[in-house]
Amino acid sequence: MYITIINKSKPTFFNLATKKTNQSLILGIALLVSFLINLPRVLALLNVVDSLGSSINSANIPDVVFRFVFLGVFAWFVLLFNLNSKKRYARFSKLERTVISVVVNAVLLFIAVTMFPVVYEAIIGNSLTRQELNIAYFVYIVVLIILIFISRILNYQIIHQQDVVEKETLKQESLKNELEALKNQVNPHFLFNSLNSLNALIRDNKQATTFVNKLSFMYRYILQSGTNDLVSLKEELKFLESYIYLIETRYRERFSIDISIDDKWMQEEIPAMSLQLLVENAVKHNEISESNPLSVSVYSDEDGIVVKNKIKPRKTFVDSTGNGLVNLNKRFKMLKKMNISISNNDELFIVKLPLN
């Protein structure tokens, strides 16, 4: 059975907002709006103004605190939903996003104005008059409109900040690439000259000369793959052949590989150095000795290319980051829109590279 590598990360209602806007900013705006709306009651409580009106209960500390907290919570939920709601519902059309936004905001408003008098009476112990309720409904509608407007402004600021960060990142990447390009103009020239010099020194040793030529070909291929993300399977197999020669030179009869790929796949493209990475992975993680030789099979089936080997874990330390297969899967996902498959049943390690 194959296990497909899939990166699952499901965004939630809360982390969509916190990705773009700091939670403390959302809370600060919510509390500020609540404070400004309840400011007349605070002034009445402090006797700065004479009265809030004969039809409204006299302001007291529990009343002011409750109204401040309740409105602050309402404002927080409204801001939390409206910030980045466009990204959250990006898969929908503009009309559908608008409908969803209107419905959700209406539901939040309905819940708030429905719960307000009930919770107020339960906590404060006083009933609100009809006029107070009408004023509260009006206030919450106005606050909702203000919060939606504030959310729009913050969204535009977030988008602007993202653009600035992305442009700066691209600028840094461009400078880095220019530097790498300058370095690559020097390093290959120096290395190839060194390999040619080495070839001249070992000209009488056919095996050593072949080894250096294979190494030179591999290095040239690696440099070329830096500009070509995808290569034909035929090219990849030619590169793998050179790599296999180096491995066989080192391990001799302790390493063997069988390659059987249908000609129909030869012009299919795969990420550069995919097969080499899988063979290298087998060599790196398995014991290779006279008593335990390593055998690797590379073959094609109806869907793609399979690389298989028996599992014989090395007893010695393996210097490995463990990211090789993960990175290979990411490259397939980006370049081929498909995931690689891995099967590990404690006896055989099988990796399948999809082509269809």
CSV table of C-alpha atoms in Angstrom, one decimal:
chain,number,residue,atom,x,y,z
A,1,MET,CA,0.0,0.0,0.0
A,2,TYR,CA,1.3,3.4,-0.9
A,3,ILE,CA,1.2,6.3,1.5
A,4,THR,CA,0.9,9.7,-0.2
A,5,ILE,CA,2.7,12.6,1.4
A,6,ILE,CA,0.2,15.4,1.8
A,7,ASN,CA,0.7,18.6,3.7
A,8,LYS,CA,-2.6,19.3,5.6
A,9,SER,CA,-3.0,22.6,7.4
A,10,LYS,CA,-6.6,23.7,7.8
A,11,PRO,CA,-7.0,27.4,8.7
A,12,THR,CA,-9.4,28.2,11.5
A,13,PHE,CA,-11.7,31.2,12.1
A,14,PHE,CA,-9.3,32.7,14.6
A,15,ASN,CA,-5.9,32.2,13.0
A,16,LEU,CA,-7.0,33.7,9.7
A,17,ALA,CA,-7.3,37.0,11.4
A,18,THR,CA,-4.2,36.7,13.6
A,19,LYS,CA,-2.1,35.8,10.5
A,20,LYS,CA,-2.6,39.4,9.2
A,21,THR,CA,-3.5,41.5,12.2
A,22,ASN,CA,-2.2,41.3,15.8
A,23,GLN,CA,-4.9,40.2,18.3
A,24,SER,CA,-3.9,43.0,20.6
A,25,LEU,CA,-4.8,45.5,17.8
A,26,ILE,CA,-8.2,43.9,17.3
A,27,LEU,CA,-8.9,44.0,21.0
A,28,GLY,CA,-7.7,47.5,21.4
A,29,ILE,CA,-9.9,48.8,18.6
A,30,ALA,CA,-12.9,46.9,20.0
A,31,LEU,CA,-12.4,48.3,23.5
A,32,LEU,CA,-11.8,51.8,22.2
A,33,VAL,CA,-15.1,51.8,20.2
A,34,SER,CA,-16.9,50.4,23.2
A,35,PHE,CA,-15.4,53.1,25.4
A,36,LEU,CA,-16.4,55.9,23.0
A,37,ILE,CA,-20.0,54.7,22.7
A,38,ASN,CA,-20.3,54.4,26.5
A,39,LEU,CA,-18.5,57.7,27.2
A,40,PRO,CA,-21.8,59.6,27.9
A,41,ARG,CA,-22.6,57.1,30.6
A,42,VAL,CA,-19.1,57.4,32.1
A,43,LEU,CA,-19.4,61.2,32.1
A,44,ALA,CA,-22.8,60.9,33.8
A,45,LEU,CA,-21.3,58.5,36.4
A,46,LEU,CA,-18.6,61.0,37.1
A,47,ASN,CA,-21.2,63.9,37.3
A,48,VAL,CA,-19.6,65.7,34.4
A,49,VAL,CA,-23.0,66.0,32.8
A,50,ASP,CA,-26.3,66.3,34.7
A,51,SER,CA,-28.4,63.5,33.2
A,52,LEU,CA,-28.7,61.0,30.4
A,53,GLY,CA,-32.4,61.6,30.1
A,54,SER,CA,-35.4,61.0,32.2
A,55,SER,CA,-36.4,57.8,30.3
A,56,ILE,CA,-33.0,56.2,30.9
A,57,ASN,CA,-31.9,54.7,34.2
A,58,SER,CA,-29.3,56.6,36.2
A,59,ALA,CA,-25.8,55.5,35.4
A,60,ASN,CA,-24.0,53.3,37.9
A,61,ILE,CA,-20.8,51.4,38.0
A,62,PRO,CA,-22.3,47.9,37.3
A,63,ASP,CA,-24.4,49.3,34.4
A,64,VAL,CA,-21.4,51.1,32.8
A,65,VAL,CA,-19.0,48.1,33.2
A,66,PHE,CA,-21.6,45.7,31.8
A,67,ARG,CA,-22.3,47.8,28.8
A,68,PHE,CA,-18.6,48.4,28.2
A,69,VAL,CA,-17.7,44.7,28.3
A,70,PHE,CA,-20.7,43.5,26.3
A,71,LEU,CA,-20.2,46.0,23.5
A,72,GLY,CA,-16.5,45.3,23.5
A,73,VAL,CA,-17.0,41.6,23.1
A,74,PHE,CA,-19.5,42.3,20.2
A,75,ALA,CA,-17.0,44.6,18.5
A,76,TRP,CA,-14.2,42.1,18.9
A,77,PHE,CA,-16.2,39.3,17.2
A,78,VAL,CA,-17.3,41.6,14.4
A,79,LEU,CA,-13.7,42.7,13.7
A,80,LEU,CA,-12.4,39.2,14.0
A,81,PHE,CA,-14.8,38.0,11.3
A,82,ASN,CA,-14.5,41.0,8.9
A,83,LEU,CA,-10.7,41.1,9.0
A,84,ASN,CA,-9.4,38.9,6.1
A,85,SER,CA,-12.9,37.5,5.4
A,86,LYS,CA,-12.1,38.1,1.7
A,87,LYS,CA,-9.1,35.7,1.9
A,88,ARG,CA,-11.1,33.2,3.9
A,89,TYR,CA,-13.8,33.0,1.3
A,90,ALA,CA,-11.5,33.6,-1.7
A,91,ARG,CA,-12.9,30.5,-3.4
A,92,PHE,CA,-16.3,32.1,-3.7
A,93,SER,CA,-17.4,34.8,-6.2
A,94,LYS,CA,-17.6,38.4,-5.1
A,95,LEU,CA,-21.4,38.2,-4.9
A,96,GLU,CA,-21.2,35.1,-2.7
A,97,ARG,CA,-18.7,36.7,-0.4
A,98,THR,CA,-20.9,39.7,-0.1
A,99,VAL,CA,-23.9,37.6,0.8
A,100,ILE,CA,-21.9,35.6,3.3
A,101,SER,CA,-20.6,38.8,4.9
A,102,VAL,CA,-24.1,40.3,5.2
A,103,VAL,CA,-25.6,37.2,6.7
A,104,VAL,CA,-22.8,36.6,9.2
A,105,ASN,CA,-22.8,40.2,10.3
A,106,ALA,CA,-26.6,40.2,10.6
A,107,VAL,CA,-26.4,37.0,12.7
A,108,LEU,CA,-23.8,38.6,15.0
A,109,LEU,CA,-26.0,41.7,15.4
A,110,PHE,CA,-29.2,39.6,16.1
A,111,ILE,CA,-27.4,37.5,18.7
A,112,ALA,CA,-26.0,40.7,20.4
A,113,VAL,CA,-29.3,42.6,20.6
A,114,THR,CA,-31.2,39.5,21.6
A,115,MET,CA,-28.8,38.5,24.4
A,116,PHE,CA,-28.2,42.1,25.7
A,117,PRO,CA,-31.5,42.7,27.6
A,118,VAL,CA,-31.5,39.1,28.9
A,119,VAL,CA,-28.0,39.1,30.2
A,120,TYR,CA,-28.4,42.7,31.5
A,121,GLU,CA,-31.4,41.8,33.6
A,122,ALA,CA,-29.7,38.6,34.9
A,123,ILE,CA,-26.5,40.5,35.9
A,124,ILE,CA,-27.7,44.0,36.8
A,125,GLY,CA,-31.1,43.0,38.1
A,126,ASN,CA,-33.0,45.8,36.4
A,127,SER,CA,-35.2,45.6,33.3
A,128,LEU,CA,-34.6,47.9,30.4
A,129,THR,CA,-37.4,50.1,29.2
A,130,ARG,CA,-38.7,50.0,25.6
A,131,GLN,CA,-37.0,53.3,24.8
A,132,GLU,CA,-33.7,52.0,26.2
A,133,LEU,CA,-34.0,48.9,24.1
A,134,ASN,CA,-34.7,50.9,20.9
A,135,ILE,CA,-31.7,53.1,21.6
A,136,ALA,CA,-29.5,50.0,22.3
A,137,TYR,CA,-30.6,48.4,19.0
A,138,PHE,CA,-29.8,51.7,17.1
A,139,VAL,CA,-26.4,51.9,18.8
A,140,TYR,CA,-25.5,48.4,17.9
A,141,ILE,CA,-26.5,48.9,14.3
A,142,VAL,CA,-24.4,52.0,14.1
A,143,VAL,CA,-21.4,50.3,15.8
A,144,LEU,CA,-21.7,47.4,13.4
A,145,ILE,CA,-21.5,49.8,10.4
A,146,ILE,CA,-18.5,51.6,12.0
A,147,LEU,CA,-16.7,48.3,12.7
A,148,ILE,CA,-17.2,47.1,9.1
A,149,PHE,CA,-15.8,50.4,7.8
A,150,ILE,CA,-12.8,50.1,10.2
A,151,SER,CA,-12.2,46.5,9.0
A,152,ARG,CA,-12.1,47.6,5.4
A,153,ILE,CA,-9.5,50.3,6.2
A,154,LEU,CA,-7.4,47.8,8.2
A,155,ASN,CA,-7.6,45.2,5.3
A,156,TYR,CA,-6.3,47.8,2.9
A,157,GLN,CA,-3.4,48.6,5.2
A,158,ILE,CA,-2.6,44.9,5.6
A,159,ILE,CA,-2.6,44.4,1.8
A,160,HIS,CA,-0.3,47.5,1.4
A,161,GLN,CA,2.1,46.2,4.1
A,162,GLN,CA,2.1,42.8,2.4
A,163,ASP,CA,3.0,44.4,-0.9
A,164,VAL,CA,5.9,46.3,0.7
A,165,VAL,CA,7.2,43.1,2.4
A,166,GLU,CA,6.9,41.1,-0.8
A,167,LYS,CA,8.6,43.7,-2.9
A,168,GLU,CA,11.5,43.9,-0.3
A,169,THR,CA,11.7,40.1,-0.3
A,170,LEU,CA,11.8,40.0,-4.1
A,171,LYS,CA,14.5,42.7,-4.0
A,172,GLN,CA,16.6,40.7,-1.6
A,173,GLU,CA,16.1,37.5,-3.6
A,174,SER,CA,17.1,39.3,-6.8
A,175,LEU,CA,20.3,40.5,-5.2
A,176,LYS,CA,21.0,37.1,-3.8
A,177,ASN,CA,20.5,35.5,-7.2
A,178,GLU,CA,22.8,38.0,-8.8
A,179,LEU,CA,25.4,37.2,-6.3
A,180,GLU,CA,25.0,33.5,-6.9
A,181,ALA,CA,25.2,34.0,-10.6
A,182,LEU,CA,28.5,35.9,-10.2
A,183,LYS,CA,29.8,33.1,-8.0
A,184,ASN,CA,28.7,30.4,-10.4
A,185,GLN,CA,30.6,32.1,-13.2
A,186,VAL,CA,33.8,31.6,-11.3
A,187,ASN,CA,33.4,28.3,-9.5
A,188,PRO,CA,32.5,26.0,-12.5
A,189,HIS,CA,35.4,27.5,-14.5
A,190,PHE,CA,37.8,26.7,-11.7
A,191,LEU,CA,36.4,23.2,-11.0
A,192,PHE,CA,36.4,22.1,-14.7
A,193,ASN,CA,39.9,23.4,-15.1
A,194,SER,CA,40.9,21.4,-12.0
A,195,LEU,CA,39.2,18.2,-13.3
A,196,ASN,CA,40.9,18.6,-16.7
A,197,SER,CA,44.2,19.0,-15.0
A,198,LEU,CA,43.5,15.9,-12.9
A,199,ASN,CA,42.6,14.0,-16.1
A,200,ALA,CA,45.9,14.8,-17.6
A,201,LEU,CA,47.7,13.5,-14.5
A,202,ILE,CA,45.9,10.2,-14.5
A,203,ARG,CA,45.6,9.7,-18.3
A,204,ASP,CA,47.3,6.3,-18.1
A,205,ASN,CA,44.7,5.0,-15.6
A,206,LYS,CA,41.6,4.3,-17.6
A,207,GLN,CA,39.4,3.6,-14.6
A,208,ALA,CA,40.4,6.8,-12.8
A,209,THR,CA,40.0,8.8,-16.1
A,210,THR,CA,36.5,7.4,-16.5
A,211,PHE,CA,35.7,8.3,-12.9
A,212,VAL,CA,36.7,11.9,-13.4
A,213,ASN,CA,34.8,12.2,-16.6
A,214,LYS,CA,31.6,10.8,-15.0
A,215,LEU,CA,32.1,13.3,-12.1
A,216,SER,CA,32.6,16.1,-14.5
A,217,PHE,CA,29.4,15.2,-16.4
A,218,MET,CA,27.5,15.0,-13.1
A,219,TYR,CA,28.7,18.4,-12.0
A,220,ARG,CA,27.8,20.0,-15.4
A,221,TYR,CA,24.3,18.4,-15.2
A,222,ILE,CA,23.8,19.8,-11.7
A,223,LEU,CA,24.7,23.3,-12.9
A,224,GLN,CA,22.3,23.0,-15.9
A,225,SER,CA,19.5,21.7,-13.7
A,226,GLY,CA,19.7,25.0,-11.7
A,227,THR,CA,18.2,26.7,-14.7
A,228,ASN,CA,15.9,23.9,-15.8
A,229,ASP,CA,13.5,22.7,-13.0
A,230,LEU,CA,12.2,19.9,-15.2
A,231,VAL,CA,14.2,17.5,-17.3
A,232,SER,CA,13.2,14.5,-19.5
A,233,LEU,CA,13.4,11.1,-18.0
A,234,LYS,CA,16.0,10.2,-20.6
A,235,GLU,CA,18.3,12.9,-19.4
A,236,GLU,CA,17.7,12.0,-15.8
A,237,LEU,CA,18.6,8.4,-16.5
A,238,LYS,CA,21.9,9.4,-18.2
A,239,PHE,CA,22.8,11.4,-15.2
A,240,LEU,CA,21.8,8.5,-12.9
A,241,GLU,CA,24.1,6.3,-15.0
A,242,SER,CA,27.1,8.5,-14.1
A,243,TYR,CA,26.2,8.5,-10.4
A,244,ILE,CA,25.8,4.7,-10.4
A,245,TYR,CA,29.3,4.4,-11.9
A,246,LEU,CA,30.7,6.4,-8.9
A,247,ILE,CA,28.8,4.2,-6.4
A,248,GLU,CA,29.8,1.0,-8.1
A,249,THR,CA,33.5,2.1,-8.1
A,250,ARG,CA,33.2,2.6,-4.4
A,251,TYR,CA,31.2,-0.5,-3.4
A,252,ARG,CA,32.0,-2.8,-6.4
A,253,GLU,CA,30.0,-6.1,-6.1
A,254,ARG,CA,28.4,-5.0,-2.8
A,255,PHE,CA,26.0,-2.7,-4.8
A,256,SER,CA,23.8,-3.5,-7.7
A,257,ILE,CA,21.0,-1.8,-9.5
A,258,ASP,CA,18.4,-3.0,-12.0
A,259,ILE,CA,16.8,-0.4,-14.3
A,260,SER,CA,13.8,-1.4,-16.4
A,261,ILE,CA,11.8,1.5,-17.8
A,262,ASP,CA,9.4,1.5,-20.7
A,263,ASP,CA,10.4,3.7,-23.6
A,264,LYS,CA,7.1,5.4,-23.6
A,265,TRP,CA,8.1,7.3,-20.5
A,266,MET,CA,11.5,8.6,-21.8
A,267,GLN,CA,10.2,12.0,-22.9
A,268,GLU,CA,8.2,12.6,-19.8
A,269,GLU,CA,9.6,15.3,-17.5
A,270,ILE,CA,10.4,15.1,-13.8
A,271,PRO,CA,12.2,17.4,-11.4
A,272,ALA,CA,15.9,17.3,-12.0
A,273,MET,CA,18.0,14.8,-9.9
A,274,SER,CA,14.9,13.0,-8.6
A,275,LEU,CA,16.1,9.4,-9.3
A,276,GLN,CA,19.6,10.2,-8.2
A,277,LEU,CA,18.2,11.4,-4.8
A,278,LEU,CA,16.3,8.2,-4.3
A,279,VAL,CA,19.2,5.9,-5.1
A,280,GLU,CA,21.5,8.1,-2.9
A,281,ASN,CA,18.9,7.8,-0.1
A,282,ALA,CA,19.0,4.0,-0.4
A,283,VAL,CA,22.8,4.0,-0.3
A,284,LYS,CA,22.9,6.4,2.6
A,285,HIS,CA,20.5,4.7,4.9
A,286,ASN,CA,21.2,1.0,4.3
A,287,GLU,CA,24.1,-1.3,5.2
A,288,ILE,CA,26.3,-2.2,2.3
A,289,SER,CA,28.7,-5.0,2.9
A,290,GLU,CA,29.8,-8.4,1.5
A,291,SER,CA,27.3,-10.2,3.8
A,292,ASN,CA,24.6,-7.6,3.1
A,293,PRO,CA,24.9,-6.3,-0.4
A,294,LEU,CA,22.5,-3.6,-1.5
A,295,SER,CA,20.2,-4.1,-4.5
A,296,VAL,CA,18.1,-1.3,-5.9
A,297,SER,CA,15.3,-1.6,-8.5
A,298,VAL,CA,14.2,1.2,-10.7
A,299,TYR,CA,11.2,0.3,-13.0
A,300,SER,CA,8.1,1.8,-14.6
A,301,ASP,CA,4.5,0.8,-14.1
A,302,GLU,CA,1.2,2.1,-15.5
A,303,ASP,CA,1.4,5.4,-13.5
A,304,GLY,CA,5.1,6.3,-13.2
A,305,ILE,CA,8.5,5.3,-11.9
A,306,VAL,CA,9.2,3.1,-8.9
A,307,VAL,CA,12.4,2.9,-6.9
A,308,LYS,CA,12.6,0.0,-4.5
A,309,ASN,CA,15.1,-1.5,-2.2
A,310,LYS,CA,15.2,-3.9,0.8
A,311,ILE,CA,15.6,-2.3,4.2
A,312,LYS,CA,18.8,-3.0,6.0
A,313,PRO,CA,19.4,-0.1,8.3
A,314,ARG,CA,23.0,1.0,8.9
A,315,LYS,CA,24.4,0.3,12.3
A,316,THR,CA,26.6,3.3,12.1
A,317,PHE,CA,25.6,7.0,12.4
A,318,VAL,CA,23.9,8.4,9.3
A,319,ASP,CA,24.6,12.0,8.6
A,320,SER,CA,21.2,13.1,7.2
A,321,THR,CA,18.7,16.0,7.7
A,322,GLY,CA,15.7,13.8,6.9
A,323,ASN,CA,14.4,16.4,4.5
A,324,GLY,CA,15.3,14.8,1.2
A,325,LEU,CA,11.9,13.1,0.5
A,326,VAL,CA,10.0,16.0,1.9
A,327,ASN,CA,11.7,18.4,-0.4
A,328,LEU,CA,11.3,16.1,-3.3
A,329,ASN,CA,7.6,15.9,-2.7
A,330,LYS,CA,7.4,19.7,-2.5
A,331,ARG,CA,9.1,19.9,-5.9
A,332,PHE,CA,6.7,17.4,-7.4
A,333,LYS,CA,3.8,19.3,-5.9
A,334,MET,CA,5.0,22.6,-7.3
A,335,LEU,CA,6.2,21.5,-10.7
A,336,LYS,CA,3.9,18.5,-11.5
A,337,LYS,CA,0.9,19.2,-9.3
A,338,MET,CA,1.2,15.7,-7.9
A,339,ASN,CA,2.5,14.0,-4.7
A,340,ILE,CA,5.1,11.3,-4.5
A,341,SER,CA,4.1,8.0,-2.8
A,342,ILE,CA,6.0,6.2,-0.1
A,343,SER,CA,5.6,2.6,1.2
A,344,ASN,CA,7.6,1.3,4.1
A,345,ASN,CA,6.6,-2.1,5.5
A,346,ASP,CA,9.8,-2.8,7.4
A,347,GLU,CA,11.1,-5.1,4.7
A,348,LEU,CA,10.9,-3.0,1.5
A,349,PHE,CA,11.2,0.8,1.0
A,350,ILE,CA,9.4,1.9,-2.1
A,351,VAL,CA,9.0,5.4,-3.6
A,352,LYS,CA,6.8,6.1,-6.5
A,353,LEU,CA,7.2,9.1,-8.7
A,354,PRO,CA,3.9,9.9,-10.5
A,355,LEU,CA,4.1,10.8,-14.2
A,356,ASN,CA,0.4,10.6,-15.3
